[in-house]
Amino acid sequence: MKPADNHAYDSTDSLQKNKVSQTITNFISDEYAVERLDWKCNEILVSCVEDSTFDRLHRNGKVSLSILLRHDDFHFVRAWRKIPDNAVFLLDEHGRLYFSYRNMVASNDRPATPFVSPRDITADVAGLTSFGDSLELLAKVAESTGGWIVTGGEVTLGQWLRFNGLQVPDTEQDTRNLLDLLNFSTLPEPPKYGNYWQLLDAPDESPFKLVGNKRVMLLELTQSCTQDSEAIINGLGRRVLIESVPGDGATTSTDYRLQQVLESAALRHGQYYLSKLGWLDETAATKQSTELAEQLAAAVILLDLDPGLNIANTHFAGFDLYSKSYFKQHPSRIRVDLEAHLIKKLHVAPPLAPLVAQMILAGMAPEYLFPDWPPSLQMGTPACVIATQAIHLVEALAPGASRKMTYQHLMGFSQSTKSLAPLAALQAEGSVDPVVTWAWMNGLITRDAQGDLTPKEIERAIREYDQYVAMMLEATELFSRPLPDRRQLALQELKSREPDCDPDELLVKHRGGGSGAGRKVSVLDLYMSDELHTQDWDRIRGTSIYKSFPRLPDLFPVTELYETETASHFDAVLDGLTRNIQIAISQLFPEDAASIEDGAIGVYCVQQMNYKPARVTGRYGISPATYIPGETGRYGVILCVQHGYAIKCFELFPLRMECRHNPDLETLFNPLVSGSVFQLDTRFTDQKQLERAPVDLQAYLQNVTPRANVKSRIQIRKIGAFEAPGAYEKRDDQTPLYRSARVKDLGSLIARKNPYITEQEIHQLGLQQTVREKAIEKTDAIFNMILNLIIPFKSCVEGLTSGDPKKQGGAIFDCIVDAAVLAMTLFAAPAAIAAAASKAASIAGKLLSASRVLASTALSLFNPISGLPQLLKAGGKLLGRGVAKLSASALSLAHQAKQQLRFLTGANSYDLLKVIDHSGSAVHTRMSLDTVSHARALLKSDAIETVQHVVTRLSDKNFKLPKGATETELRHLANNAVKESAYQSKQAGDLESLIGRGALEELTEAFIKGHPVQLNDARSTAQGYTETLAVLYELESRKARYMKGYQQDILNLDLGKSPYTDVMPEARFNPLGYTDPSQRATAWMLKGSSSSGNDFDNVLGVLRDYTANKAPLNDPNVIREIHRKLVPDAVGRVRDAGAPTKYGSSPTGFALLEQHLKNLDPSHPHFDKQVLGAVVGFQGFGDGNGRTASALYSISQLRDNRFTAMPPHIFRELNGIF
């Protein structure tokens, strides 16, 4: 008998999923099938696995439809339509009937893809006896089986996807994303004991929670057994170690030996401990006394070593799991050190230390137990953030399962499941911890005197990570820009001036000297060769082309266009290199980073030395053999740093985003440095030949990973130097190294002096000369150099272009560490590799972006009851551990995520969707009733008389889904019940008096949509949700009163006095020197906006339209219209209530804004400031409040033909929320 929580791979649901996955794989690998079916998933057939969850729901409808089609009345239709016996019939959720042949499509060497081409025969059966009612009833069944009923042994692909709540793809990329989800979404069966912390981290309502007196009692029992002589693990484990030594000398796994210890301890002491704790009387204990005793044994062992342990702690018995000393160490190092700590400090027997370390880390830091981390993964890097976030997601769903996964499976699961909303939200919860750990290890946040992290430091950690990743992404974007193409530029210019001119039309030479007589040359080639403007070339006969297209002689010279684009592209390369260098240097150890900041720096490029043999010069002279400087390495430099009395040397490889301390170089560079850093007169030798320098020359020449223990003959040549900062040039300790002005200047110098590609080479690559022979040799050489750039990502690029989903999946996740550590700095090469390069860069960008978005949004997931804790313990276990228990939304997300994941992967033995009531209209009839009547009918109880009765009944821990009800109906009832019950609360009445009934209902609907009511979950009830809404209303009322009072106070201020008369300096917002007031206002708005994608012309147009139309700016409808034109993407967006901000939801904000606008007079001399403060201060839109407010401020002034730029500090003073 399979357990209810089965994770086995061989379930019928898992087999069904594999059938779907294989069908999609066959389809997308067959170009002919794709062309024929064009991503029509509702026509592609897939085998239906017998007794799968889907089959059990679909079977009744399929059989009923088959019986109906054997009706005598249908024989005539079948004969008239010439429908064959093996035809497939399909019925959709609207009651329309179709038939189709079962078709196959395939290329010669590919598996065939079965499909249907449905033909509608609904009209043919419309008058047949019983068909009408039967089809209507079966259509209801089709609603619960993905929208279709299909006869035979197959169903449509789109039908199965909709049944599972998955998006039906209609593009190749969406289909490949779906395939990743199907391939990676199955989790392995967790180990027997999960993470060993089931009792130490039990839910609050559990009778087996080890807190307070229970923990004290357990410690006393342990002390009585050991008499404080030794750690209890030594006594429990000694016997097992003796008994389990294999006779052949083979070793056994840690899991097996730990299982032996726990089973032995439970057998010997379990009943005694359970009895003393009073747990044997618990009903649950009698059903699982063995499992409970074994988990208790694990708790006893860990509590004996650290009585104060908690899963949210970052220390165990004095061992710091997140010490800064682990910066840039491999995660496996922590386990080794923890085992040594257990042996040395806690006197655990050496053979038992690995067992204890596994139990500790499985609960507190499971990322350190993962068995398949790549060797290049380092703590304190974005790669480690991404990887740890993935671990936290898996552990939240199935504790212990991550220890049985491969790296590819782990990352594939993490990235592909983002398409499932509950899983994506659950992943966001566990995203903060890794980000805070990153910030701590990089020295970007500090603890207070008690060793705690304040909320301010947590927010700073998230902000720094966001900026750090943004810098990496900016570099990736800069490197990924396509090369300028002279031919395309010429074509664009030609088409912009003369759109009807055919660029390929051939002309002949009619006048002028030189060559060309008799040749035919295209218009585009003549334009590119700067001959079109001479008008020496024209059509052979007929109307002159210059009469047909009179602007041709005046086209802007292509050479100037191309040079501008080339310079811009080269600047982007330099900017990208600068950012890479900033990131690379920021990864140095603190003591090395200090030398960069405070020391004198000499920057040296590396040149290859070429052997020049001896030769005769003149009659008797001989030139001896020697070495001369050759090619300069484009991919690395050496930094020689004088810091204090020490010399340090670093190898910097910008494209690899790597800076490494090389102490072996220091003896060679010592003689090359003179002067003193203290006297600020340090001097570095200009150049020097080194015969056996401890560097790998190939890394500088080819951008490959530097090899260890390699010596090279090189010449170093100084390309720049930085003096040590003076005594009075103290840097801001609050500025991280990656944002340091000195490091930025250093990066800029290196980028300019030693770029991996020059502006001339970029110019040559995109030249597209009409006589290609002139450039072939040079272009091929540069192209080969570009190919060398992507050698580190070769497998990634090959996989991405292979078309093989398995290879593609592997390629994506093999690239992850390189993508995160190296930022996937791929150069945008020409067509042969451009697509693959851009895909790889896109993958890197998505991974990095996702890691910061998750962290930045996670704070909003807190239940408004709990809010943000005042202090978060050292290491910032913010959401992924103890704090998450306070969050009702967190618990419901986990429940939803587990349900959807298990249903999709076949890892459950229960149905989430029930067969509908075959009466057809019963469910819809009940749902049309008022809430109390609906509950009385569904729950069959006359005792229900009020909405509160409904909430109480739904909150009963023994409540079960009534027979014949669906999840949809129950959710409909629950949503209405909690809303109506919450509306009756005093808190709702108070809020309604402030914002009105409409706004109250709108914010409630939005909140419930974003945070669905959860039932059948012991930790989340309808009553609890109602109470949560009451607290939400109270918080919203407080915010409403604050915003209302603040804006009322603004009306009482004299805004014509300082500081409200301060003006932003013109140069700060108007670098282009606009003089027109509306253009100046637009420039000011774009300067102050925190959103990207603002269009100058659109903003300018809105300002000019409303300056001219004189519409009242205190009219809410006018403000809505201005918002719609400025921020069309934000229309209809509702901001949730309950966020940790001074302002409330957008419905609250707009209701208050409407009331406040009645107090504003557009003729008031300071109306511009008043309306700006109100629109920003009330936050009445889901997004775009600042832009809308700024526009109103600007329009109000522009109507008087003036504009005064408001500085940011006055903007903040007027709104009161930022």
Short mmCIF file of N, CA and C in Angstrom, two decimals, residues 955-1000:
data_model
loop_
_atom_site.label_atom_id
_atom_site.label_comp_id
_atom_site.label_asym_id
_atom_site.label_seq_id
_atom_site.Cartn_x
_atom_site.Cartn_y
_atom_site.Cartn_z
N SER A 955 -14.26 26.67 9.32
CA SER A 955 -13.04 26.69 10.11
C SER A 955 -12.88 25.46 10.98
N ASP A 956 -13.89 24.61 11.02
CA ASP A 956 -13.81 23.38 11.80
C ASP A 956 -12.66 22.52 11.28
N LYS A 957 -11.76 22.10 12.17
CA LYS A 957 -10.60 21.33 11.73
C LYS A 957 -10.98 19.99 11.12
N ASN A 958 -12.20 19.53 11.42
CA ASN A 958 -12.66 18.26 10.85
C ASN A 958 -13.51 18.46 9.61
N PHE A 959 -13.57 19.69 9.12
CA PHE A 959 -14.40 19.96 7.95
C PHE A 959 -13.87 19.22 6.73
N LYS A 960 -14.78 18.64 5.97
CA LYS A 960 -14.41 17.93 4.75
C LYS A 960 -15.26 18.44 3.60
N LEU A 961 -14.72 18.31 2.41
CA LEU A 961 -15.43 18.76 1.22
C LEU A 961 -16.70 17.93 1.06
N PRO A 962 -17.88 18.57 1.00
CA PRO A 962 -19.12 17.82 0.87
C PRO A 962 -19.16 17.03 -0.44
N LYS A 963 -19.83 15.92 -0.40
CA LYS A 963 -19.97 15.11 -1.59
C LYS A 963 -20.72 15.89 -2.66
N GLY A 964 -20.18 15.86 -3.86
CA GLY A 964 -20.82 16.58 -4.96
C GLY A 964 -20.35 18.01 -5.12
N ALA A 965 -19.54 18.51 -4.18
CA ALA A 965 -19.03 19.88 -4.29
C ALA A 965 -17.67 19.89 -4.98
N THR A 966 -17.36 20.98 -5.61
CA THR A 966 -16.06 21.12 -6.25
C THR A 966 -15.21 22.11 -5.48
N GLU A 967 -13.91 22.07 -5.73
CA GLU A 967 -13.01 23.05 -5.11
C GLU A 967 -13.43 24.46 -5.49
N THR A 968 -13.88 24.63 -6.74
CA THR A 968 -14.30 25.95 -7.20
C THR A 968 -15.49 26.46 -6.39
N GLU A 969 -16.48 25.59 -6.18
CA GLU A 969 -17.66 26.00 -5.42
C GLU A 969 -17.29 26.32 -3.98
N LEU A 970 -16.44 25.48 -3.39
CA LEU A 970 -16.08 25.70 -2.00
C LEU A 970 -15.29 27.01 -1.85
N ARG A 971 -14.40 27.28 -2.80
CA ARG A 971 -13.64 28.53 -2.74
C ARG A 971 -14.57 29.73 -2.91
N HIS A 972 -15.56 29.59 -3.78
CA HIS A 972 -16.55 30.66 -3.97
C HIS A 972 -17.28 30.94 -2.66
N LEU A 973 -17.71 29.89 -1.97
CA LEU A 973 -18.40 30.05 -0.69
C LEU A 973 -17.48 30.66 0.36
N ALA A 974 -16.25 30.14 0.44
CA ALA A 974 -15.31 30.63 1.45
C ALA A 974 -14.97 32.09 1.23
N ASN A 975 -14.70 32.47 -0.02
CA ASN A 975 -14.38 33.87 -0.32
C ASN A 975 -15.52 34.80 0.10
N ASN A 976 -16.74 34.44 -0.27
CA ASN A 976 -17.88 35.29 0.06
C ASN A 976 -18.11 35.35 1.57
N ALA A 977 -17.93 34.21 2.23
CA ALA A 977 -18.18 34.17 3.68
C ALA A 977 -17.19 35.04 4.43
N VAL A 978 -15.90 34.91 4.11
CA VAL A 978 -14.91 35.70 4.86
C VAL A 978 -15.06 37.18 4.54
N LYS A 979 -15.40 37.51 3.31
CA LYS A 979 -15.59 38.92 2.97
C LYS A 979 -16.77 39.51 3.75
N GLU A 980 -17.91 38.83 3.68
CA GLU A 980 -19.11 39.39 4.32
C GLU A 980 -18.96 39.42 5.84
N SER A 981 -18.29 38.42 6.39
CA SER A 981 -18.05 38.43 7.83
C SER A 981 -17.10 39.56 8.21
N ALA A 982 -16.09 39.75 7.41
CA ALA A 982 -15.13 40.82 7.69
C ALA A 982 -15.77 42.19 7.55
N TYR A 983 -16.70 42.34 6.59
CA TYR A 983 -17.36 43.63 6.40
C TYR A 983 -18.18 44.02 7.64
N GLN A 984 -18.57 43.04 8.45
CA GLN A 984 -19.38 43.32 9.64
C GLN A 984 -18.54 43.75 10.84
N SER A 985 -17.22 43.67 10.70
CA SER A 985 -16.35 44.02 11.82
C SER A 985 -16.31 45.53 12.04
N LYS A 986 -15.98 45.90 13.27
CA LYS A 986 -15.84 47.32 13.59
C LYS A 986 -14.75 47.96 12.75
N GLN A 987 -13.66 47.21 12.52
CA GLN A 987 -12.55 47.74 11.73
C GLN A 987 -12.98 48.08 10.30
N ALA A 988 -13.83 47.21 9.73
CA ALA A 988 -14.34 47.49 8.38
C ALA A 988 -15.21 48.74 8.38
N GLY A 989 -16.04 48.89 9.43
CA GLY A 989 -16.89 50.07 9.51
C GLY A 989 -16.07 51.34 9.60
N ASP A 990 -15.01 51.30 10.39
CA ASP A 990 -14.15 52.48 10.52
C ASP A 990 -13.51 52.82 9.19
N LEU A 991 -13.01 51.82 8.49
CA LEU A 991 -12.36 52.08 7.21
C LEU A 991 -13.37 52.57 6.18
N GLU A 992 -14.57 51.98 6.19
CA GLU A 992 -15.60 52.41 5.25
C GLU A 992 -15.96 53.87 5.46
N SER A 993 -15.97 54.31 6.72
CA SER A 993 -16.29 55.72 6.99
C SER A 993 -15.23 56.65 6.43
N LEU A 994 -14.03 56.13 6.22
CA LEU A 994 -12.94 56.95 5.68
C LEU A 994 -12.89 56.93 4.15
N ILE A 995 -13.13 55.76 3.55
CA ILE A 995 -12.90 55.63 2.10
C ILE A 995 -14.14 55.23 1.31
N GLY A 996 -15.23 54.86 1.98
CA GLY A 996 -16.44 54.46 1.27
C GLY A 996 -16.50 52.97 1.01
N ARG A 997 -17.72 52.48 0.75
CA ARG A 997 -17.95 51.05 0.58
C ARG A 997 -17.27 50.49 -0.67
N GLY A 998 -17.32 51.24 -1.75
CA GLY A 998 -16.74 50.75 -3.00
C GLY A 998 -15.25 50.48 -2.88
N ALA A 999 -14.52 51.41 -2.30
CA ALA A 999 -13.08 51.22 -2.14
C ALA A 999 -12.78 50.08 -1.18
N LEU A 1000 -13.59 49.94 -0.12
CA LEU A 1000 -13.42 48.85 0.83
C LEU A 1000 -13.55 47.50 0.12
#
